[in-house]
Tab-separated table of C-alpha atoms in Angstrom:
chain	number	residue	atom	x	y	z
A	18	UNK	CA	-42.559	-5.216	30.257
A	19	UNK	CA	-41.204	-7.211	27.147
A	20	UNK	CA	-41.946	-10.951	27.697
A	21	UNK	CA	-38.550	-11.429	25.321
A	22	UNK	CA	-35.571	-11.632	27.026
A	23	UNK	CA	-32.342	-9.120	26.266
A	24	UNK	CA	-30.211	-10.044	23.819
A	25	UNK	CA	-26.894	-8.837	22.160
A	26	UNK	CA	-26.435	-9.000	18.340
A	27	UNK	CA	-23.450	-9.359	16.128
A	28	UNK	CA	-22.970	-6.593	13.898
A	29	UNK	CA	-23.290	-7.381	10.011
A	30	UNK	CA	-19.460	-7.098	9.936
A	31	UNK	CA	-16.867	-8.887	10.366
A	32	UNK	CA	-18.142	-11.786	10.849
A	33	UNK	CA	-15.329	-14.535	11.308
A	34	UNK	CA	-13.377	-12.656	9.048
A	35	UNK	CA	-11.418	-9.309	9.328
A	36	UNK	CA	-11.144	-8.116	5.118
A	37	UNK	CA	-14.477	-7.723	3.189
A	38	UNK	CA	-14.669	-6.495	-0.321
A	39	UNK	CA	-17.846	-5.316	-1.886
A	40	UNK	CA	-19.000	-4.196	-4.924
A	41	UNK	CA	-21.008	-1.038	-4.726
A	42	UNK	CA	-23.698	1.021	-6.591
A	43	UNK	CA	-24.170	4.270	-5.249
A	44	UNK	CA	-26.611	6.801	-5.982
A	45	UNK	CA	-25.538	10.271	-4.946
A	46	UNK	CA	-28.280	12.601	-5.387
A	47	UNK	CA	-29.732	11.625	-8.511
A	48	UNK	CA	-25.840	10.619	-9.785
A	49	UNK	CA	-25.010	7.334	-10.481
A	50	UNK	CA	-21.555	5.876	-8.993
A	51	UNK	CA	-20.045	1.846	-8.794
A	52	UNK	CA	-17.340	1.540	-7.022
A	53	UNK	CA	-15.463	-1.052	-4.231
A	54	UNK	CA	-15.412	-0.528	-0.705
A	55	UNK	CA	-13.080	-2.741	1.501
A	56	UNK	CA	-13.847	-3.375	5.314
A	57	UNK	CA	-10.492	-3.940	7.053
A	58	UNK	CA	-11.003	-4.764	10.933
A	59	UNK	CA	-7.712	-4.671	13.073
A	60	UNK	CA	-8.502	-7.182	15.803
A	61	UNK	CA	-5.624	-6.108	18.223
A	62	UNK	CA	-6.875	-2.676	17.861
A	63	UNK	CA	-10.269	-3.342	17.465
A	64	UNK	CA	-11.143	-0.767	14.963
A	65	UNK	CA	-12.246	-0.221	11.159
A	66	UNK	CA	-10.577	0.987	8.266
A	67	UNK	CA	-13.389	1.370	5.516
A	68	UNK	CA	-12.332	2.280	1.815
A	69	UNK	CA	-14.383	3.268	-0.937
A	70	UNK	CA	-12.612	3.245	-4.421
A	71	UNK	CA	-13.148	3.006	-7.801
A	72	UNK	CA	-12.803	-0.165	-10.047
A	73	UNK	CA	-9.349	1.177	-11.588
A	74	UNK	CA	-8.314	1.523	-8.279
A	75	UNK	CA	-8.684	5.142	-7.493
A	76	UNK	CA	-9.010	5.805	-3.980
A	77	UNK	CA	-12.443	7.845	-3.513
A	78	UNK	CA	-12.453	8.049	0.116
A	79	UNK	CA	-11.718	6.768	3.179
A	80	UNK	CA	-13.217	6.146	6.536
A	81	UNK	CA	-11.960	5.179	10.077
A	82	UNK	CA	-14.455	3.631	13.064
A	83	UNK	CA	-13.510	3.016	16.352
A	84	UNK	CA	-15.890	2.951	19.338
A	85	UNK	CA	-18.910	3.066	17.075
A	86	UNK	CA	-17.587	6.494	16.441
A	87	UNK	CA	-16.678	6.331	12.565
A	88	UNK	CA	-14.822	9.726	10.944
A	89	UNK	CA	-13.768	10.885	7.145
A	90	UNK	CA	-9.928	9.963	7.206
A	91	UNK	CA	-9.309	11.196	3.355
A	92	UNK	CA	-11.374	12.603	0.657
A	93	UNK	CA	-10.221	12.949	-3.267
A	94	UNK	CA	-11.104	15.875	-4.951
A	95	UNK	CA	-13.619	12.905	-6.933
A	96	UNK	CA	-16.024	13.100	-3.887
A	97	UNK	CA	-15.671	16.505	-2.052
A	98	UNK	CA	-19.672	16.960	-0.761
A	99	UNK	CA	-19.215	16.713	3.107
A	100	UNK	CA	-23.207	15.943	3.185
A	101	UNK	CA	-22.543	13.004	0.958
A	102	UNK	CA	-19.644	11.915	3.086
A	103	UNK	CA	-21.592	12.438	6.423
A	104	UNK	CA	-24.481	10.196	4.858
A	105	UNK	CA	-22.325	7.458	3.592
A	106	UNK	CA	-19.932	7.274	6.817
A	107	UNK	CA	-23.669	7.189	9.097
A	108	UNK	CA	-24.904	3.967	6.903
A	109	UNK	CA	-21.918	2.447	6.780
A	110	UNK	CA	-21.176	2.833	10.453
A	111	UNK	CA	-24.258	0.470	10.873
A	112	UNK	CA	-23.043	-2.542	9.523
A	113	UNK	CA	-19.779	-2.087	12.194
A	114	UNK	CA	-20.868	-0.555	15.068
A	115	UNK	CA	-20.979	-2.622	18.056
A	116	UNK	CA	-24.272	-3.515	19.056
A	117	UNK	CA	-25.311	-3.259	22.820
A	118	UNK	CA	-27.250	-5.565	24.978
A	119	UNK	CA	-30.808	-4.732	23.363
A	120	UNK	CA	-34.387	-5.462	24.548
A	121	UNK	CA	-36.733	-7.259	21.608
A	122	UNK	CA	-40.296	-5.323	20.619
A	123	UNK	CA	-40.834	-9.027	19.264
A	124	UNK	CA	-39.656	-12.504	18.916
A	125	UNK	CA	-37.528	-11.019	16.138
A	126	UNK	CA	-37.088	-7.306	16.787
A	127	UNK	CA	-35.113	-5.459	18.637
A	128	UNK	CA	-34.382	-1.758	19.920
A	129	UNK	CA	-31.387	-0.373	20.757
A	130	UNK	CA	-30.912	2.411	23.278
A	131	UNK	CA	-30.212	4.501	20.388
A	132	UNK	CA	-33.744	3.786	18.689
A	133	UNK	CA	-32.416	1.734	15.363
A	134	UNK	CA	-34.208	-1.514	15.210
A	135	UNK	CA	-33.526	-4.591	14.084
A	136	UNK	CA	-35.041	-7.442	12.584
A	137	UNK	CA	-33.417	-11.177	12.363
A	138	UNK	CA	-34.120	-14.174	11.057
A	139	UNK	CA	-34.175	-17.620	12.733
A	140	UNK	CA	-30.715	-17.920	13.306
A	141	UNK	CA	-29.665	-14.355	14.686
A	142	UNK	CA	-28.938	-12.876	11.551
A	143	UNK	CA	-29.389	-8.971	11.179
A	144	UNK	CA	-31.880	-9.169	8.048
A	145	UNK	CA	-32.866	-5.393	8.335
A	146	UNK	CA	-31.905	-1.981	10.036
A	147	UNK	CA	-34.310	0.629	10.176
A	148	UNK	CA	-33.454	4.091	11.954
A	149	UNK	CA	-34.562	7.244	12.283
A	150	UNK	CA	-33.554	10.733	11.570
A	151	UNK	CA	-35.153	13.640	12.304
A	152	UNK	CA	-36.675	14.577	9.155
A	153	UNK	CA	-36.091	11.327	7.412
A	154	UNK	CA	-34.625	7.629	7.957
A	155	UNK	CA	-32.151	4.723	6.499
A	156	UNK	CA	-33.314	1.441	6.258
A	157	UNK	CA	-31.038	-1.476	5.702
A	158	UNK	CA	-31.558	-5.015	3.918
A	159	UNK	CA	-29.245	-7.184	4.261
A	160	UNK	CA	-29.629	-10.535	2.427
A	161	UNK	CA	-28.102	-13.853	1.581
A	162	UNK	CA	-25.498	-14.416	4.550
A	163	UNK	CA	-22.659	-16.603	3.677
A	164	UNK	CA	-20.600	-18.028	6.798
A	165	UNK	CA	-21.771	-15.055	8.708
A	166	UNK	CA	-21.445	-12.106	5.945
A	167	UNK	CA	-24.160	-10.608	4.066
A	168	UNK	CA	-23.779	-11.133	0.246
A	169	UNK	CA	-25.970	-8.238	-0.467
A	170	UNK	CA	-26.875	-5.049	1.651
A	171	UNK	CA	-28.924	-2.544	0.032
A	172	UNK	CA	-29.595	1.078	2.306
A	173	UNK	CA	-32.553	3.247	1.324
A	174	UNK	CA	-32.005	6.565	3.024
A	175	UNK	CA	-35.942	7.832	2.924
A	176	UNK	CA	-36.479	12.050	1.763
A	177	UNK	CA	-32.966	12.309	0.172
A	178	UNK	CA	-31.497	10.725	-3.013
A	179	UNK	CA	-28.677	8.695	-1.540
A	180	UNK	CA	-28.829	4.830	-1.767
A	181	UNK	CA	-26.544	2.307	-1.901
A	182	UNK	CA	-26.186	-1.433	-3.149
A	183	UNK	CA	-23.445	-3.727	-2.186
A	184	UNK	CA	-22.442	-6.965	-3.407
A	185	UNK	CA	-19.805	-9.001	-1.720
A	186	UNK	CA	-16.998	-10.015	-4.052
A	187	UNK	CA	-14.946	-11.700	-1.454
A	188	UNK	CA	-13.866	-12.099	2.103
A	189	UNK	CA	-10.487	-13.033	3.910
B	8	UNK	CA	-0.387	3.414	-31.541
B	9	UNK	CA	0.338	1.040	-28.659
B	10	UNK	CA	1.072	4.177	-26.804
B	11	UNK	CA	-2.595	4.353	-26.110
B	12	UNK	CA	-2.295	2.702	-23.011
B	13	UNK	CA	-0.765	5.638	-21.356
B	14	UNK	CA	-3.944	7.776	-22.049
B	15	UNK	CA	-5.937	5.119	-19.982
B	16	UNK	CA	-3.681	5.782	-17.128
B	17	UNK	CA	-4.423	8.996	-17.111
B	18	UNK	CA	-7.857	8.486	-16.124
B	19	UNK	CA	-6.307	7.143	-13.015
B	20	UNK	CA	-3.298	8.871	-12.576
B	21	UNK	CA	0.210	11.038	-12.947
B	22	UNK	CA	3.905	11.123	-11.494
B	23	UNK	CA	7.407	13.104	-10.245
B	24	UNK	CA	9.645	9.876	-9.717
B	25	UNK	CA	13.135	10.208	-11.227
B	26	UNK	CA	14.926	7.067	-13.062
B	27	UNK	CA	16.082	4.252	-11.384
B	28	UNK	CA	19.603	2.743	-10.871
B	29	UNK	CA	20.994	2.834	-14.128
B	30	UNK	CA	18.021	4.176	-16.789
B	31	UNK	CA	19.470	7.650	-18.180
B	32	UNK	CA	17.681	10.038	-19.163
B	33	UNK	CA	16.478	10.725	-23.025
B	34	UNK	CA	14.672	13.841	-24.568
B	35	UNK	CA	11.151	12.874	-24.570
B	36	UNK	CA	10.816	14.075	-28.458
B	37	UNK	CA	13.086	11.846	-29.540
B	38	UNK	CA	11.564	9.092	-27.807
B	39	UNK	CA	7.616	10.480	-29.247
B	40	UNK	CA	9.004	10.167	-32.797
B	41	UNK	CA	10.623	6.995	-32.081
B	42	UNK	CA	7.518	5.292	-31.004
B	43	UNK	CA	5.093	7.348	-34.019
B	44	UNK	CA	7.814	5.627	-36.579
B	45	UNK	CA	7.975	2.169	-34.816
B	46	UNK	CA	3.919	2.046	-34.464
B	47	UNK	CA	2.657	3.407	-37.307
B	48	UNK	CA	1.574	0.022	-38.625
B	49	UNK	CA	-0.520	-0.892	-35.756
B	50	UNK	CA	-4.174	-0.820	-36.337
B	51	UNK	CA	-4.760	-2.783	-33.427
B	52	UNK	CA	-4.051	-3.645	-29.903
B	53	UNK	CA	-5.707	-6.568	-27.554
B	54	UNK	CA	-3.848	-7.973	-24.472
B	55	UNK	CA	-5.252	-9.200	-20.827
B	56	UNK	CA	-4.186	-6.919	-17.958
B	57	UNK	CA	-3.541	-7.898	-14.246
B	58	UNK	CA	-4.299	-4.530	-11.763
B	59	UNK	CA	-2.922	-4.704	-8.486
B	60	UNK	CA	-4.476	-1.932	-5.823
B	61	UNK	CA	-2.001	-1.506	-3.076
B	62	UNK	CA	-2.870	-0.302	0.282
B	63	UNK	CA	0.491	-0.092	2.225
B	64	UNK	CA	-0.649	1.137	5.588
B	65	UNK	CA	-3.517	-1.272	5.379
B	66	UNK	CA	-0.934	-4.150	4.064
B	67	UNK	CA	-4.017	-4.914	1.354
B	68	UNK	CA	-3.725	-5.320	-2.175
B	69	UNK	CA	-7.050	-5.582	-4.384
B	70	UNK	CA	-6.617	-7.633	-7.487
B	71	UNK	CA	-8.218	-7.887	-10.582
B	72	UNK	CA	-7.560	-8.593	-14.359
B	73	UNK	CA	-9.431	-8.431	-17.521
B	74	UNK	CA	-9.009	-7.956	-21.205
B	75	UNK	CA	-8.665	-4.737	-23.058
B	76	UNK	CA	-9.160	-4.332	-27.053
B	77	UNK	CA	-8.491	-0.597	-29.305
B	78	UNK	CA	-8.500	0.006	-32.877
B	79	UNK	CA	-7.180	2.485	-34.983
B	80	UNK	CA	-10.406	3.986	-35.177
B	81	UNK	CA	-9.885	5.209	-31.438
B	82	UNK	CA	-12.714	2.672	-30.169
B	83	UNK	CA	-11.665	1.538	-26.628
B	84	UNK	CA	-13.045	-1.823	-24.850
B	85	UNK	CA	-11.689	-1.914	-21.092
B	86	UNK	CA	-13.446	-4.683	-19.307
B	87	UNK	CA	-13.051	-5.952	-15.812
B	88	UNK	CA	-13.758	-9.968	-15.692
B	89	UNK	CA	-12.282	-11.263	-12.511
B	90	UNK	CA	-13.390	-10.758	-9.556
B	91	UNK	CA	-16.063	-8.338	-10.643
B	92	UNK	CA	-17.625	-7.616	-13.864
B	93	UNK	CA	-17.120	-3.711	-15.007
B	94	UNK	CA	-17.033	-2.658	-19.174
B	95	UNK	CA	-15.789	0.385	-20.281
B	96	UNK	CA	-16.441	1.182	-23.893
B	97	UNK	CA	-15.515	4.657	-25.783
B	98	UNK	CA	-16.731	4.608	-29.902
B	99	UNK	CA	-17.613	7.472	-31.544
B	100	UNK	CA	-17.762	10.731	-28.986
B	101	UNK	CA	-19.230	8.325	-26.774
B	102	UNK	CA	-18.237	6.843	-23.227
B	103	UNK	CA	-20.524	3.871	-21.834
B	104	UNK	CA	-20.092	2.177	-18.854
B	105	UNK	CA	-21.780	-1.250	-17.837
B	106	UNK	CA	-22.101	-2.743	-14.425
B	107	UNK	CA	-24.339	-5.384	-13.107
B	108	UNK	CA	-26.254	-5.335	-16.221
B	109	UNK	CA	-26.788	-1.871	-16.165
B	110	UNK	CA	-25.356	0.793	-19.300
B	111	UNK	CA	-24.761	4.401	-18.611
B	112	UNK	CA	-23.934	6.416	-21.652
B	113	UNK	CA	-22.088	9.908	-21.635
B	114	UNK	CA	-21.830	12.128	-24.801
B	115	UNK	CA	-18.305	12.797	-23.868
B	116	UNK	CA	-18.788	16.523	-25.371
B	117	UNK	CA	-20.990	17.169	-22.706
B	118	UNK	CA	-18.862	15.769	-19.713
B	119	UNK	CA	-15.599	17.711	-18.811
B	120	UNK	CA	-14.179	14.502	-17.359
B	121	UNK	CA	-14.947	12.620	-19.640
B	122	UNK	CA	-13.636	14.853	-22.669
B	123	UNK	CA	-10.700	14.965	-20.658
B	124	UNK	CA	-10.151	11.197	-20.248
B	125	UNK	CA	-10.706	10.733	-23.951
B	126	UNK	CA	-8.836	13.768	-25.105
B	127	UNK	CA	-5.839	11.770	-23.162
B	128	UNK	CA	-6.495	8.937	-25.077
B	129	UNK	CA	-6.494	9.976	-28.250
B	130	UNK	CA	-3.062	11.919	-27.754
B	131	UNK	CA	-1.388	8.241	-26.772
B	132	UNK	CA	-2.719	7.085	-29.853
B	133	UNK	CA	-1.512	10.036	-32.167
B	134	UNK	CA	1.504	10.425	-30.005
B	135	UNK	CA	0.742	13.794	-28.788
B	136	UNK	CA	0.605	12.491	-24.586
B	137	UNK	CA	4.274	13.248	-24.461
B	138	UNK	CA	3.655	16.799	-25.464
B	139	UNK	CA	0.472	17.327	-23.737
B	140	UNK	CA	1.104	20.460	-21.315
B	141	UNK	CA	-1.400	18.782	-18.652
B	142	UNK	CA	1.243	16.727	-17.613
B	143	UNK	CA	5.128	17.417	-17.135
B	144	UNK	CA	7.088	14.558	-18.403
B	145	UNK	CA	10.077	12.441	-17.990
B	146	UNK	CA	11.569	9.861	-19.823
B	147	UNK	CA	14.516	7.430	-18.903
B	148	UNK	CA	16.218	4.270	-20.884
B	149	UNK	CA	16.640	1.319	-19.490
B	150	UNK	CA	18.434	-2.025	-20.429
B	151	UNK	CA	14.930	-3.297	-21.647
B	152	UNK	CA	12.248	-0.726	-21.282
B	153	UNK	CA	11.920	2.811	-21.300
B	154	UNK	CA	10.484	4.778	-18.167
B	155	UNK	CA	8.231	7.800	-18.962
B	156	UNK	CA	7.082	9.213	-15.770
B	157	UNK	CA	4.069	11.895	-15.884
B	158	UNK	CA	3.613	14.516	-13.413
B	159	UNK	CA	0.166	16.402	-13.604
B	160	UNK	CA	0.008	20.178	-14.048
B	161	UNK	CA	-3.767	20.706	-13.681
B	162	UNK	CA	-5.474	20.744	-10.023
B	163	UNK	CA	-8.250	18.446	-11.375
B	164	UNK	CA	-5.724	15.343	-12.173
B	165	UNK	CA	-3.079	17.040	-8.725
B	166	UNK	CA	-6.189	15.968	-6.661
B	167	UNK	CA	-6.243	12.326	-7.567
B	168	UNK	CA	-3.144	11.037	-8.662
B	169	UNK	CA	0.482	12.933	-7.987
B	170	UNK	CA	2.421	10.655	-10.721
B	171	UNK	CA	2.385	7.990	-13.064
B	172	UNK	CA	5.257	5.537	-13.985
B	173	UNK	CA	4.519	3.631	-17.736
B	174	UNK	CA	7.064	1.211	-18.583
B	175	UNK	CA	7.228	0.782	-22.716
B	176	UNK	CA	8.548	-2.009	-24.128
B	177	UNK	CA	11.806	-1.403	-26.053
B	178	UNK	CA	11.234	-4.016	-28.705
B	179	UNK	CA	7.776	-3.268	-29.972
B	180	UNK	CA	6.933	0.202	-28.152
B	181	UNK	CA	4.129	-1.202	-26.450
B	182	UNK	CA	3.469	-0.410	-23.000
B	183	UNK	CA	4.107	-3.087	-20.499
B	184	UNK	CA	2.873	-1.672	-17.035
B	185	UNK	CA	1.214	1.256	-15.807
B	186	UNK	CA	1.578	2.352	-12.654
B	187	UNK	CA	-0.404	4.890	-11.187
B	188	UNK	CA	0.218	6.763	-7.558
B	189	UNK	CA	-2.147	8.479	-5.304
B	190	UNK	CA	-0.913	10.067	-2.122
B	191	UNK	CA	0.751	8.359	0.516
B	192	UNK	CA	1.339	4.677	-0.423
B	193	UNK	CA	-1.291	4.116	-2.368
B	194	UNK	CA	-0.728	3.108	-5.757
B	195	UNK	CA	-2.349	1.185	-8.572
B	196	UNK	CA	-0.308	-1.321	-11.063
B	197	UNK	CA	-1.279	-2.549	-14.188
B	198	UNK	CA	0.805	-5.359	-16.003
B	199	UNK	CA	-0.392	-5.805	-20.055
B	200	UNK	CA	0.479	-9.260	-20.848
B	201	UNK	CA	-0.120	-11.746	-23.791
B	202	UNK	CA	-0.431	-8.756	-26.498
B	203	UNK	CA	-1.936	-9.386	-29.689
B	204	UNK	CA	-0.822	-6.274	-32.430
B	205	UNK	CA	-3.182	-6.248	-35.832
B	206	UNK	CA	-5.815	-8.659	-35.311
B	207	UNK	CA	-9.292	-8.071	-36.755
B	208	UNK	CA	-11.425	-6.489	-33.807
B	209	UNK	CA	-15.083	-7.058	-34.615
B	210	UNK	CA	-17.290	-4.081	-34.306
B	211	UNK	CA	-19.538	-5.998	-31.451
B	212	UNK	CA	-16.548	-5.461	-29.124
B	213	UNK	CA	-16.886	-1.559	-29.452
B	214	UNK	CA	-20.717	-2.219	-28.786
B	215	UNK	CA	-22.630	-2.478	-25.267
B	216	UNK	CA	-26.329	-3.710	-25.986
């Protein structure tokens, strides 16, 4: 038995706010993309509306999340590979998804039921992910938290060329 | 010359709206060799622009402005400034972008989009947009500016944009706005203020170290 005691952890996002815009750098199997992506939480309905779009303001695609169950809502004919989308929505589902009541490995890790750990710093903040897939993994760093948002988050999907680096431009 | 700014929207965009209120509608040749005549003596263009991305179901707009610079020598610098940093340069067959410090270079030969994108451009600048048979095209007169509304014909622009609405300037022929519209309610609008026509562009600007 665990001598740490359960715990519950806030998800990366929102964090006292409901709008987040980042800047992102995405590599799509050996392609390089930047782009936006906007984080739009509804509180009375409790769900996500996640947009990825290009600096001119091209809409790329969109996703939807609610119940920690996130789906493609729109796709332009820019970004059509249902793999890439698949991969994307998965990382980007775990800076929103709700995280349940979790048992620590140590001080500062924890497990979830669903076997993605986490590792926080001093004051509760998510500083990496790390789960596994069957034949390979994501891992998540999340840096530099500014009231309660991570300024930088940079996923490392292990065995396949997708990665991702985000930069927060602002938050509302 | 000024009429380059409607080949950047194209990167972005295309349209099937019909005048408003009062604009009538003109013969699109007539208003081509208007503009050729009235811009002939432009060499250059610089002017800041304020972009607007507007999410209507999501009742969130994304802005950001910057400064953009072309020469006669079909050398574009489209740079992003506020609130992210994103540089756009084509010179010579060549299309770079920089972001966070880091330059990607295309031989625009080589890239279908990216012919495409500067094959758009360089009709705007010779005038040639307007009869471009990617794009089926409308023009209207208004009290001060003329509408010219582009629809796309070719599945590759029909997938990310279904129209664009440019708004040209009656007393100089430059473009004022650009607005660009994706489906639904999605739609992105530029707004080219504080113009400068003619002014020495240095070659650095057309340059990405």
């Amino acid at each position: 038995m665990s001598k740490y005691r359960s715990h519950e952890l806030s998800s990366p996002l929102p964090g006292n706010y409901t709008t987040a815009l980042y800047k992102a750098k995405i590599e799509v199997f050996g392609s390089f993309f930047s782009g936006l992506i906007l984080f739009k939480y509804n509180v009375d309905s409790n769900d996500y509306n996640i947009v990825l779009l290009s600096e001119v303001g091209l809409t790329i695609c969109e996703f939807y999340s609610v119940n920690n169950t996130i789906e493609v809502r729109k796709a332009s004919s820019l970004f059509q590979s249902k793999k890439a989308q698949g991969i994307l929505a998965e990382d980007l589902a775990l800076l929103i998804d709700r995280i349940p009541l979790i048992k620590p490995k140590s001080e500062s890790t924890y497990k979830s039921n669903k076997g993605i750990l986490y590792s926080t710093s001093s004051d509760d903040h998510i500083q990496q992910i790390r789960k596994r897939r069957l034949i390979n993994g994501i891992q998540v760093e999340l840096e530099n938290y500014n009231k309660g948002i991570p300024a930088q988050v940079h996923f490392k999907n292990k065995g396949i060329g997708f990665s991702m680096k985000l930069k927060l431009i602002k938050v509302s | 010359m000024k009429q380059f700014l409607v080949g950047l929207i194209v990167l972005f965009i295309s349209l099937h709206i019909k005048g408003q209120g009062s604009d009538k509608p003109i013969s699109v040749d007539a208003l081509q060799q208007e503009m050729l005549e009235k811009t002939k003596e432009t060499r250059s263009v610089s002017c800041d622009f304020l972009q607007q991305k507007q999410m209507q179901y999501l009742d969130e707009v994304i802005a950001s402005s910057g400064k953009l610079y072309f020469d006669k020598k079909n050398r574009l610098r489209w740079e992003y400034i506020d609130p992210f940093e994103y540089l756009i340069v084509i010179n010579q067959g060549t299309f770079i972008i920089e972001t966070d410090g880091q330059k990607s270079e295309y031989d625009i030969e080589s890239n279908k989009m990216f012919s495409q994108i500067s094959e758009l451009i360089i009709s705007s600048v010779n005038g040639t947009v307007f009869t471009d048979d990617k794009f089926s095209v409308e023009a209207f007169e208004g009290e001060k500016q003329y509408l010219v509304y582009l629809e796309p014909n070719v599945d590759e622009l029909k997938g990310v944009i279904s129209k664009i609405k440019i708004r040209i300037n009656k007393s100089d022929f430059s473009v004022d706005q650009v607005i660009m519209y994706e489906e639904q309610d999605d739609f992105t609008e530029i707004n080219f203020i504080n113009k400068q026509f003619n002014e020495v562009l240095p070659d650095h600007l057309f340059t990405v170290k």
